[in-house]
Coordinates of C-alpha atoms and ligand atoms in Angstrom, one line a residue:
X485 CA 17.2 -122.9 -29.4
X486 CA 18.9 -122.9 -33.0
X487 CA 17.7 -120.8 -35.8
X488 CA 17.3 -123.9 -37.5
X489 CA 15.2 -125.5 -34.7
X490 CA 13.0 -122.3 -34.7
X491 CA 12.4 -121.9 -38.3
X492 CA 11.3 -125.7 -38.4
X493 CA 9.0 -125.7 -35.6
X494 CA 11.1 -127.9 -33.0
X495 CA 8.1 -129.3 -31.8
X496 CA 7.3 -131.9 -33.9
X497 CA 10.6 -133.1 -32.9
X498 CA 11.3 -133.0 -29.6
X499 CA 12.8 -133.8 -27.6
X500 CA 15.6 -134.7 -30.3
X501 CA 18.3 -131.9 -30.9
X502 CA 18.6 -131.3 -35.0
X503 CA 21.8 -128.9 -33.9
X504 CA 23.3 -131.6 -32.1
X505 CA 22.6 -134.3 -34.9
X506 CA 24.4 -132.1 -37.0
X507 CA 27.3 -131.8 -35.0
X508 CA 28.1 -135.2 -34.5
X509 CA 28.0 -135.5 -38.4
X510 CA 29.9 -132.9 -39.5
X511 CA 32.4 -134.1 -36.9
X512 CA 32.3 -137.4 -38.4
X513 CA 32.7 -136.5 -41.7
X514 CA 36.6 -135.3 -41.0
X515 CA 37.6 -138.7 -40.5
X516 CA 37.5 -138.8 -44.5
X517 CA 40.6 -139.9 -46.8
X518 CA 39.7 -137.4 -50.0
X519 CA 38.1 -134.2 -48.4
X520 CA 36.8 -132.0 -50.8
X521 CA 35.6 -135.1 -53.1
X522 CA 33.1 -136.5 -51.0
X523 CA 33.3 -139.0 -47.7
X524 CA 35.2 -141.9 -48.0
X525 CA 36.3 -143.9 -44.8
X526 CA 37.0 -147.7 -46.2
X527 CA 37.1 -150.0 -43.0
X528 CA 40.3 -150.7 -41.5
X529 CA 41.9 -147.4 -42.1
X530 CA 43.0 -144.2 -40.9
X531 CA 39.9 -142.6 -41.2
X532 CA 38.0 -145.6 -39.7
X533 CA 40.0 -146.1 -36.4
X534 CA 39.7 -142.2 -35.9
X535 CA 35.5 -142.2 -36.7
X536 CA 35.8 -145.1 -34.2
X537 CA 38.1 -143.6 -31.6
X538 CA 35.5 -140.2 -31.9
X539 CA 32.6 -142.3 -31.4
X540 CA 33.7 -144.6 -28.2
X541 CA 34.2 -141.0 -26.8
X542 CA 31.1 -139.5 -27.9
X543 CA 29.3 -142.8 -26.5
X544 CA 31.1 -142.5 -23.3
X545 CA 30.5 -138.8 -22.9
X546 CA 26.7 -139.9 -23.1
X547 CA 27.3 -142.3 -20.2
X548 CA 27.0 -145.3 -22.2
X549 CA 29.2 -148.4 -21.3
X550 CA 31.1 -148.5 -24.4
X551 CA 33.4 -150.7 -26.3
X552 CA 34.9 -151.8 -29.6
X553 CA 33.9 -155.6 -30.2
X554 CA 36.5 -158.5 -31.7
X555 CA 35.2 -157.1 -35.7
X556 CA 35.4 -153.7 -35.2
X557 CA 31.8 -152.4 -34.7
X558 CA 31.6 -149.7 -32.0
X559 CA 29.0 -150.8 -29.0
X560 CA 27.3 -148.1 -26.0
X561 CA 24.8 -149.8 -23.8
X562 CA 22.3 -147.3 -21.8
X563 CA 21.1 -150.1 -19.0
X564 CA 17.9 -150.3 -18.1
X565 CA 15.8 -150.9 -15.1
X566 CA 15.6 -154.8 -15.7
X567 CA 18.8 -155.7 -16.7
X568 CA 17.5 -159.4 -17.2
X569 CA 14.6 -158.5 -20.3
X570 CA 15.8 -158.8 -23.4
X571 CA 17.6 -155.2 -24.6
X572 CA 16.6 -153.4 -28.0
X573 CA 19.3 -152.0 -30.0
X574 CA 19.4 -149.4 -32.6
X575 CA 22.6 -148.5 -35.2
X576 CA 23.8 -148.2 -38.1
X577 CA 27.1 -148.2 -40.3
X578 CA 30.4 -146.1 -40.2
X579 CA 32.1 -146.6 -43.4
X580 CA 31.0 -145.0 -46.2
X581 CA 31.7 -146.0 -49.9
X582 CA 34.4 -144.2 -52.1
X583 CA 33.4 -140.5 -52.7
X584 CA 29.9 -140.8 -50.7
X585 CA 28.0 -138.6 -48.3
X586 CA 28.0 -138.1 -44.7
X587 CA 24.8 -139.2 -44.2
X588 CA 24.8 -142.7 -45.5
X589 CA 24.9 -145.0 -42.1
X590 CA 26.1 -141.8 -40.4
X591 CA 22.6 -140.6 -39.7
X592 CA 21.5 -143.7 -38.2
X593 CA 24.8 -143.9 -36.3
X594 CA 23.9 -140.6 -34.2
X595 CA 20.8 -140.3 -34.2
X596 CA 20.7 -143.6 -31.7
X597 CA 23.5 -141.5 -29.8
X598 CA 21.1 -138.5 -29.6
X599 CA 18.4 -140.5 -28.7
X600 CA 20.4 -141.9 -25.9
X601 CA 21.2 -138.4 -24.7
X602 CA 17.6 -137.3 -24.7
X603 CA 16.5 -140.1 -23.1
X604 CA 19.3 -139.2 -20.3
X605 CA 18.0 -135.7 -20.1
X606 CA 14.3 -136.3 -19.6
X607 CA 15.8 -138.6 -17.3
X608 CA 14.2 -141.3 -18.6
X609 CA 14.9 -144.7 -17.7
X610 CA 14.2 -147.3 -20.1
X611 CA 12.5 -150.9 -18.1
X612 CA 15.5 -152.7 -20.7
X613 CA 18.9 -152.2 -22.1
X614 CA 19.6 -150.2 -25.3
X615 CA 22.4 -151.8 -27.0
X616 CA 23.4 -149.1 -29.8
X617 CA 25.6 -150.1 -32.5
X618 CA 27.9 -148.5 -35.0
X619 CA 28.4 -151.2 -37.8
X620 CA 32.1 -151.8 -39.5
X621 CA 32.1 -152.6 -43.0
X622 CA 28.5 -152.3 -44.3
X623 CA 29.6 -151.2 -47.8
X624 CA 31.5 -154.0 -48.8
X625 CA 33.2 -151.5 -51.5
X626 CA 36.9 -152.4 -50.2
X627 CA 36.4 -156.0 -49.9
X628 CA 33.7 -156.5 -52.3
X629 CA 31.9 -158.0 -49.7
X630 CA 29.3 -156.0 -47.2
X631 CA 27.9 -156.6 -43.5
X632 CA 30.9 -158.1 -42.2
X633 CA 29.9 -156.0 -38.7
X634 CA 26.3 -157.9 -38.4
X635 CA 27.3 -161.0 -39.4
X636 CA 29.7 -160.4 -36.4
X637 CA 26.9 -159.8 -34.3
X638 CA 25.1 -162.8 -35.6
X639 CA 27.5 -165.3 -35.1
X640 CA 27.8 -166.1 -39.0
X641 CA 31.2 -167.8 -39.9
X642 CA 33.0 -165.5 -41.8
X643 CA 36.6 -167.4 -41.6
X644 CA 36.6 -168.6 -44.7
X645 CA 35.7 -165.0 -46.2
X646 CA 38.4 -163.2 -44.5
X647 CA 41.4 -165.1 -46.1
X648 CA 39.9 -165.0 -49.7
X649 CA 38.1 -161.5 -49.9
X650 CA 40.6 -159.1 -50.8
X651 CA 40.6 -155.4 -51.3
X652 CA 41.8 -153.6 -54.7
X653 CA 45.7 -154.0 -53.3
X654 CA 45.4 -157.7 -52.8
X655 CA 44.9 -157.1 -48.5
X656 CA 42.4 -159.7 -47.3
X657 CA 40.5 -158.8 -44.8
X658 CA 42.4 -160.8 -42.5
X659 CA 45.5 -158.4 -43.4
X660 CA 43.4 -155.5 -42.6
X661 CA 42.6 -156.5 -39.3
X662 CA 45.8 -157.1 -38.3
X663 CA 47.0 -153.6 -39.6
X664 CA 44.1 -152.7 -36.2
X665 CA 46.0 -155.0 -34.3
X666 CA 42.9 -156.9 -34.1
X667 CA 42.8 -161.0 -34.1
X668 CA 40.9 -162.3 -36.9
X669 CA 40.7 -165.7 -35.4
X670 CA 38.6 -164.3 -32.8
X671 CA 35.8 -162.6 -34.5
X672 CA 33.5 -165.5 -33.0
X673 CA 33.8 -163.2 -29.9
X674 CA 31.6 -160.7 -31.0
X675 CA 28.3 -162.6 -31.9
X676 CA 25.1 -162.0 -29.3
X677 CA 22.9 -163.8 -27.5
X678 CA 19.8 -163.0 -29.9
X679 CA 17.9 -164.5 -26.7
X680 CA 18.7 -161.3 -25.0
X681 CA 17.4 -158.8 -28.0
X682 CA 14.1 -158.0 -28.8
X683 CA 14.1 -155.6 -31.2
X684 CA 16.5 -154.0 -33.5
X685 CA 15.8 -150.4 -35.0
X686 CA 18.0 -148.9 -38.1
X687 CA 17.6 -145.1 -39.2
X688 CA 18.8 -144.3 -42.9
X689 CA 18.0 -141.9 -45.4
X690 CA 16.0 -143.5 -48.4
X691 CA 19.1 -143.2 -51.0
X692 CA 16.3 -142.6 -53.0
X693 CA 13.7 -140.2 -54.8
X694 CA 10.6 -141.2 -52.9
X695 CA 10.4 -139.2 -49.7
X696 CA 11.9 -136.4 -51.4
X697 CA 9.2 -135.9 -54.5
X698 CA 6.2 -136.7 -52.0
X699 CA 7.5 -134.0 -49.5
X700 CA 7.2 -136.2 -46.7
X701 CA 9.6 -136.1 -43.9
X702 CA 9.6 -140.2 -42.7
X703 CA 9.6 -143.7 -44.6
X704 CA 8.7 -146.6 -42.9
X705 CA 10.4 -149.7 -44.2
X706 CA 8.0 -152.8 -44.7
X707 CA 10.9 -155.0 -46.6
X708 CA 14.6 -154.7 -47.9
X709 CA 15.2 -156.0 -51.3
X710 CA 17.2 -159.1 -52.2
X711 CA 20.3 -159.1 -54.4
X712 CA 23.0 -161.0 -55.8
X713 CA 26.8 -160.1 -56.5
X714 CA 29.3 -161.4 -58.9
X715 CA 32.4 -160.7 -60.3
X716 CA 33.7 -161.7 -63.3
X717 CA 37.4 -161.6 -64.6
X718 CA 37.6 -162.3 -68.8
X719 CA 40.9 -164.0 -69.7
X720 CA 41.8 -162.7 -73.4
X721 CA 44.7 -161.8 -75.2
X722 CA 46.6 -158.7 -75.7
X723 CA 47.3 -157.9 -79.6
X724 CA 47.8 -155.2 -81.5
X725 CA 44.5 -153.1 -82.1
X726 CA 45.1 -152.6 -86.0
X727 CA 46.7 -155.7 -87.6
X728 CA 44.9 -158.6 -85.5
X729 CA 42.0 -159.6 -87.4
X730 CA 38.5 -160.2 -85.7
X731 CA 38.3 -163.7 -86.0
X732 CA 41.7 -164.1 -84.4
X733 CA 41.0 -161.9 -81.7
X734 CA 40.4 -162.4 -77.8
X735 CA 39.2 -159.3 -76.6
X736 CA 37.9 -159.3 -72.9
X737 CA 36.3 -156.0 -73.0
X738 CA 33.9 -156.9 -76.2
X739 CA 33.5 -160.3 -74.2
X740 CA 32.6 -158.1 -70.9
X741 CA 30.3 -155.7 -72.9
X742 CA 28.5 -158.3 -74.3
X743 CA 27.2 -159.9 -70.9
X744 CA 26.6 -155.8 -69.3
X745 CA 24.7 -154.8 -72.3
X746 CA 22.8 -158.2 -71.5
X747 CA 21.9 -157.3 -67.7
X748 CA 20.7 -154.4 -68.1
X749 CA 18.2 -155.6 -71.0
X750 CA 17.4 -158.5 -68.6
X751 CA 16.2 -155.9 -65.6
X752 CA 14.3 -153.9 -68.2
X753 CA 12.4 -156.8 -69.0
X754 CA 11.2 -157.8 -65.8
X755 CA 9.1 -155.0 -64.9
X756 CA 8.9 -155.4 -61.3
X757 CA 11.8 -153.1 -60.1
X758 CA 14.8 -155.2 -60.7
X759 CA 18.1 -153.4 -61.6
X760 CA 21.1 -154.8 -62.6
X761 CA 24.8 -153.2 -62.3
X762 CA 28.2 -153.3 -63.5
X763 CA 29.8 -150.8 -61.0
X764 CA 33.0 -152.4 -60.9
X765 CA 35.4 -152.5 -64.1
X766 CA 38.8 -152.9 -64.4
X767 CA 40.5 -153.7 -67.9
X768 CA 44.1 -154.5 -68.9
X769 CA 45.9 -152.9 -70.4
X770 CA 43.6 -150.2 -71.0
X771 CA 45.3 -148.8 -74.1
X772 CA 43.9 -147.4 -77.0
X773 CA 45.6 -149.5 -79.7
X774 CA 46.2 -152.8 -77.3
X775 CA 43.3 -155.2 -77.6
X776 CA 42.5 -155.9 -74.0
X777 CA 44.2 -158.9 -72.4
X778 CA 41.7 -158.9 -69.4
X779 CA 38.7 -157.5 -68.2
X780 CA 37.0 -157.8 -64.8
X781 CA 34.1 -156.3 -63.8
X782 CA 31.3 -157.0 -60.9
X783 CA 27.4 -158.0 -62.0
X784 CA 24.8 -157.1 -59.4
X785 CA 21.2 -157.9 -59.2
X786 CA 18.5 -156.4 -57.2
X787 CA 15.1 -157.3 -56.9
X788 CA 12.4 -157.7 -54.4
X789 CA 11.2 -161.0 -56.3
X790 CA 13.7 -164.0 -55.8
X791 CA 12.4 -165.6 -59.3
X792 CA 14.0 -162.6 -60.8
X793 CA 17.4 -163.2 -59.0
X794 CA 17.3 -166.6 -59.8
X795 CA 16.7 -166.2 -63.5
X796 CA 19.4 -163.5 -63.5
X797 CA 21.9 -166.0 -62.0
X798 CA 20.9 -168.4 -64.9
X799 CA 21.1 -165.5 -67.8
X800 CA 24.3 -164.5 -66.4
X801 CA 25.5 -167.4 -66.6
X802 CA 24.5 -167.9 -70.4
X803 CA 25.4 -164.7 -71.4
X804 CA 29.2 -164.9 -70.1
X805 CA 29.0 -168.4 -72.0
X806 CA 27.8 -167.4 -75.5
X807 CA 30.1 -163.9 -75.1
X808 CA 32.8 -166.5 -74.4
X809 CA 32.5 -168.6 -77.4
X810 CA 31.9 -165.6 -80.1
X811 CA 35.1 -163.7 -78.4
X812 CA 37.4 -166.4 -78.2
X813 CA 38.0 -165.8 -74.9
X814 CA 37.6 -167.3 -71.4
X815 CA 36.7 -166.4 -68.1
X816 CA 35.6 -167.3 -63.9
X817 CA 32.9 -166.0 -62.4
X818 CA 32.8 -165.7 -58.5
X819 CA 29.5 -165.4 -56.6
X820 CA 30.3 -162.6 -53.9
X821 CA 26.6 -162.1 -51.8
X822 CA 23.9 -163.9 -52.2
X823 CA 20.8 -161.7 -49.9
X824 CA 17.3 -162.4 -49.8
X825 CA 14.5 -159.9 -50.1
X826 CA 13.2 -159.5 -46.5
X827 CA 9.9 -158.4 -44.8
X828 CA 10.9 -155.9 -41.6
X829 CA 8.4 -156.4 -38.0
X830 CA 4.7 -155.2 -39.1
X831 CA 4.1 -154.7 -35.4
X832 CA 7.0 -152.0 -35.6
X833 CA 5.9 -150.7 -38.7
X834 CA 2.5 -149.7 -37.2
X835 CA 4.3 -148.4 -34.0
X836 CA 6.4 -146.5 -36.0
X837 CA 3.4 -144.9 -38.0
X838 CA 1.4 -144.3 -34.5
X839 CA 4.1 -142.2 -33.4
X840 CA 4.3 -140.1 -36.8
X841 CA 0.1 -139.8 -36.1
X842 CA 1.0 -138.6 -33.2
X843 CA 3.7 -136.2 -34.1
X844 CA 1.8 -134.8 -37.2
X845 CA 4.8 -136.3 -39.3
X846 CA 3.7 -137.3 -43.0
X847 CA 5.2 -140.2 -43.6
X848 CA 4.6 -143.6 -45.8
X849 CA 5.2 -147.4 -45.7
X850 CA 7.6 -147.9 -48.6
X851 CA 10.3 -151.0 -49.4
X852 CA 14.1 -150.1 -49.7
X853 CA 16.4 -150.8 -52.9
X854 CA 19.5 -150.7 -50.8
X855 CA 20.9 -153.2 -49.0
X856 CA 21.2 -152.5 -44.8
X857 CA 22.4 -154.2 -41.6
X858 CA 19.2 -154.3 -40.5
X859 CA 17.8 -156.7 -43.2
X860 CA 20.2 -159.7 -41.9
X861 CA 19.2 -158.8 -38.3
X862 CA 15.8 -159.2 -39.3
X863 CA 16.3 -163.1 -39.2
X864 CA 17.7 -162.7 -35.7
X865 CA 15.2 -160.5 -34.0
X866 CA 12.2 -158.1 -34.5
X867 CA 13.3 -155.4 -36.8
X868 CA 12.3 -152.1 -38.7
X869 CA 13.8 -149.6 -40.6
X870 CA 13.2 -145.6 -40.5
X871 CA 14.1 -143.6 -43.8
X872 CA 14.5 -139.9 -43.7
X873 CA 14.7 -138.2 -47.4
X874 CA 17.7 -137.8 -49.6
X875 CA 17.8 -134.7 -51.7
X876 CA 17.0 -135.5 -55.3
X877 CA 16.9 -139.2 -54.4
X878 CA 20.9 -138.6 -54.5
X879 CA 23.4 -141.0 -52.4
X880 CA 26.4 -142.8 -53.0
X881 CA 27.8 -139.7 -54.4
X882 CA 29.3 -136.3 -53.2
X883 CA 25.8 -134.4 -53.6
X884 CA 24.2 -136.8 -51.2
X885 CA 22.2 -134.6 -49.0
X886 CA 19.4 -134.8 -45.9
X887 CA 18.4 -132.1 -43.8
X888 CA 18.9 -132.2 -40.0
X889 CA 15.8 -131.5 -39.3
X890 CA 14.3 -134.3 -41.6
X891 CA 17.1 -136.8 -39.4
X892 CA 15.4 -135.9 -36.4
X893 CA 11.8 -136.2 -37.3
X894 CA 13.2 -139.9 -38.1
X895 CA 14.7 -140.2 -34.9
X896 CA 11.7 -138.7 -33.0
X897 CA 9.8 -142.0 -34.7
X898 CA 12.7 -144.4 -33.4
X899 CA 12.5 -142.5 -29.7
X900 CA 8.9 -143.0 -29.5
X901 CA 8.7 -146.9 -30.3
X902 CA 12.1 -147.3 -27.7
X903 CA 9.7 -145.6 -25.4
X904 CA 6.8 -148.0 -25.6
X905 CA 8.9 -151.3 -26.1
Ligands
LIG860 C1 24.6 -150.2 -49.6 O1 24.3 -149.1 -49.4 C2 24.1 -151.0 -50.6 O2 22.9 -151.0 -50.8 O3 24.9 -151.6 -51.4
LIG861 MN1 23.9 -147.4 -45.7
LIG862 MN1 25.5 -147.2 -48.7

């Protein structure tokens, strides 16, 4: 037993390993293009095909029959005693965003491996498949586009996307796949049988303060929230900065300011826990003394109340219009993701919170402001989320932060529901 395991009382997680949770992390978190400056792994590169290759043989090693599916998510089944009931499956994502943590997806990733390997140990065998999952391209930072790995899974038709989503250097995600050797005209491949699932579970940390400033170890996720993502490009006209007048200016950036200024005065207003972000910007030039010729920049919504997406979709709209007319300038705005707010399985909710009863876990039914695989497998199957707390609420940044022990007090939650399903 670990120092770690000791001073935490292992108890109230076993039989999940903390020490070996924290292996499989900090292994992951090599496969990592800036070291020092956070996680990143972008799908489709380097670091992505070596997280993937270390996984396959991490599932293997657990005994799981294990391959890499036509988009690039990593699969380990553990069969059960009935191979005929439907399976449950249990996963998370790989990639990370630019700069991020190594918890982010990663958690939920190996923790479903460790529960596999307890499972084994005990030797346990379940009465149905688990199917877990390690999901490609949750983030959607490269292509500006997320969940292309469940949307695999669920069968959605994503040819059209590949060709037109493209990454900062102008790769689609067609180009990408083809850099894996992969076929992108066969990602149909990798859809399931939803008849054969019947339940999906998904451990993350929160991502946000909650957990953390109740000092309680485990969320339990009643609903996801909804959001929408645009990105706009401003067409103006580069001029000198000190001899071109105002009214014979077209500057995209005052154009672009105008509409961000406007979406975060629009969440404000609502009240109910909308945000709005402009996370992406590029401007050109971007010159002191040049007016700027161009200026994109991405708009996202968030909100667990779809009347608030929809009248942001209509401000937004206004907004860039009016900006538009006073600037001079001119512009196109793209809708990128369009996701509704989702309720998650009550009757997993409550199994979830039995087991934390049971465990002496403290623990909460809270929603989640980030967007998950699990909330577009929620229209497909059964489906709950697990959080575990973030440091500070931190994530999507380098200080993102969760401890071990607080992963597998999560996981314990997630064993215990595999257990009685
Ligand atoms: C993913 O973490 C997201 O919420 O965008
Ligand atoms: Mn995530
Ligand atoms: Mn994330």
């Amino acid at each position: 037993m670990s120092v770690m395991d000791t001073m935490y009382g292992k108890d109230i997680y076993a039989p999940i390993s903390a020490e070996r949770i924290r292996a499989d992390l900090e292994a992951l978190a090599k496969f990592n293009s800036t070291p020092g400056e956070g996680v990143t792994r972008l799908p489709f590169t380097k670091e992505a095909r070596e997280a993937c290759e270390f996984l396959k043989e991490r599932f293997k090693a657990a005994g799981l029959e294990t391959y890499e599916d036509a988009i690039g998510n990593i699969i380990g089944i553990l069969p059960g005693r009935d191979r005929n009931l439907p399976a449950i499956a249990m996963g998370s994502h790989y990639d990370t965003v630019y700069n991020g943590g190594m918890f982010d997806g990663q958690a939920g990733v190996v923790s479903a491996l460790e529960i596999v390997r307890c499972l084994r140990e005990q030797g346990i065998e379940l009465e149905r498949d688990l199917r877990i999952i390690a999901f490609n391209d949750e983030e959607g930072v490269r292509f500006h586009r997320s969940y292309l790995g469940s949307y695999g899974i669920l069968g959605r038709d994503q040819q059209k996307d590949i060709d037109t989503y493209r990454d900062r250097d102008g790769i689609s995600i067609r180009e990408a796949m083809e850099s894996w050797g992969m076929d992108a005209d066969r990602i149909g491949e990798a859809a399931w049988d939803w008849d054969r699932i019947c339940a999906f579970i998904e451990l993350h940390i929160e991502q946000g303060p909650v957990l953390c400033s109740e000092g309680l170890k485990v969320g339990i996720v009643q609903s996801v929230v909804g959001f929408r993502r645009y990105m706009i490009t401003v067409h103006g006209r580069e001029d000198h900065s000190g001899t071109t007048p105002m009214e014979l200016r077209k500057d995209a950036v005052d154009t672009a300011a105008r509409v961000i200024a406007w979406m975060g005065d629009f969440a404000r207003s609502r009240s109910d826990g909308t945000v709005a972000t402009a996370g992406y910007l590029k401007v050109s030039p971007s010159v002191e003394n040049i007016v700027p010729g161009s200026c994109e920049f991405s708009a996202e919504v968030r909100s667990e109340n779809t009347e608030s997406l929809e009248l942001f979709t209509k401000g937004l709209k206004e907004a860039i219009n009016a900006a538009a007319e006073l600037c001079g300038t001119s512009f196109d705005m793209v809708e990128k993701m369009d996701i509704s707010p989702v309720k998650l399985s009550p009757r997993l909710c409550d199994m979830l919170e039995e087991s934390c009863l049971k465990r002496g876990l403290s623990h909460k039914r809270m929603h989640s402001g980030a967007g998950h695989d699990a909330q577009e497998i929620a229209v497909a199957c059964e489906t709950v989320m697990v959080f575990c707390p973030s440091r500070d609420g931190r994530s999507h940044c380098r200080e993102e932060w969760t401890d071990f022990e607080d992963i597998a007090c999560a996981a314990s939650a997630a064993y215990d529901v595999i257990l009685k399903l």
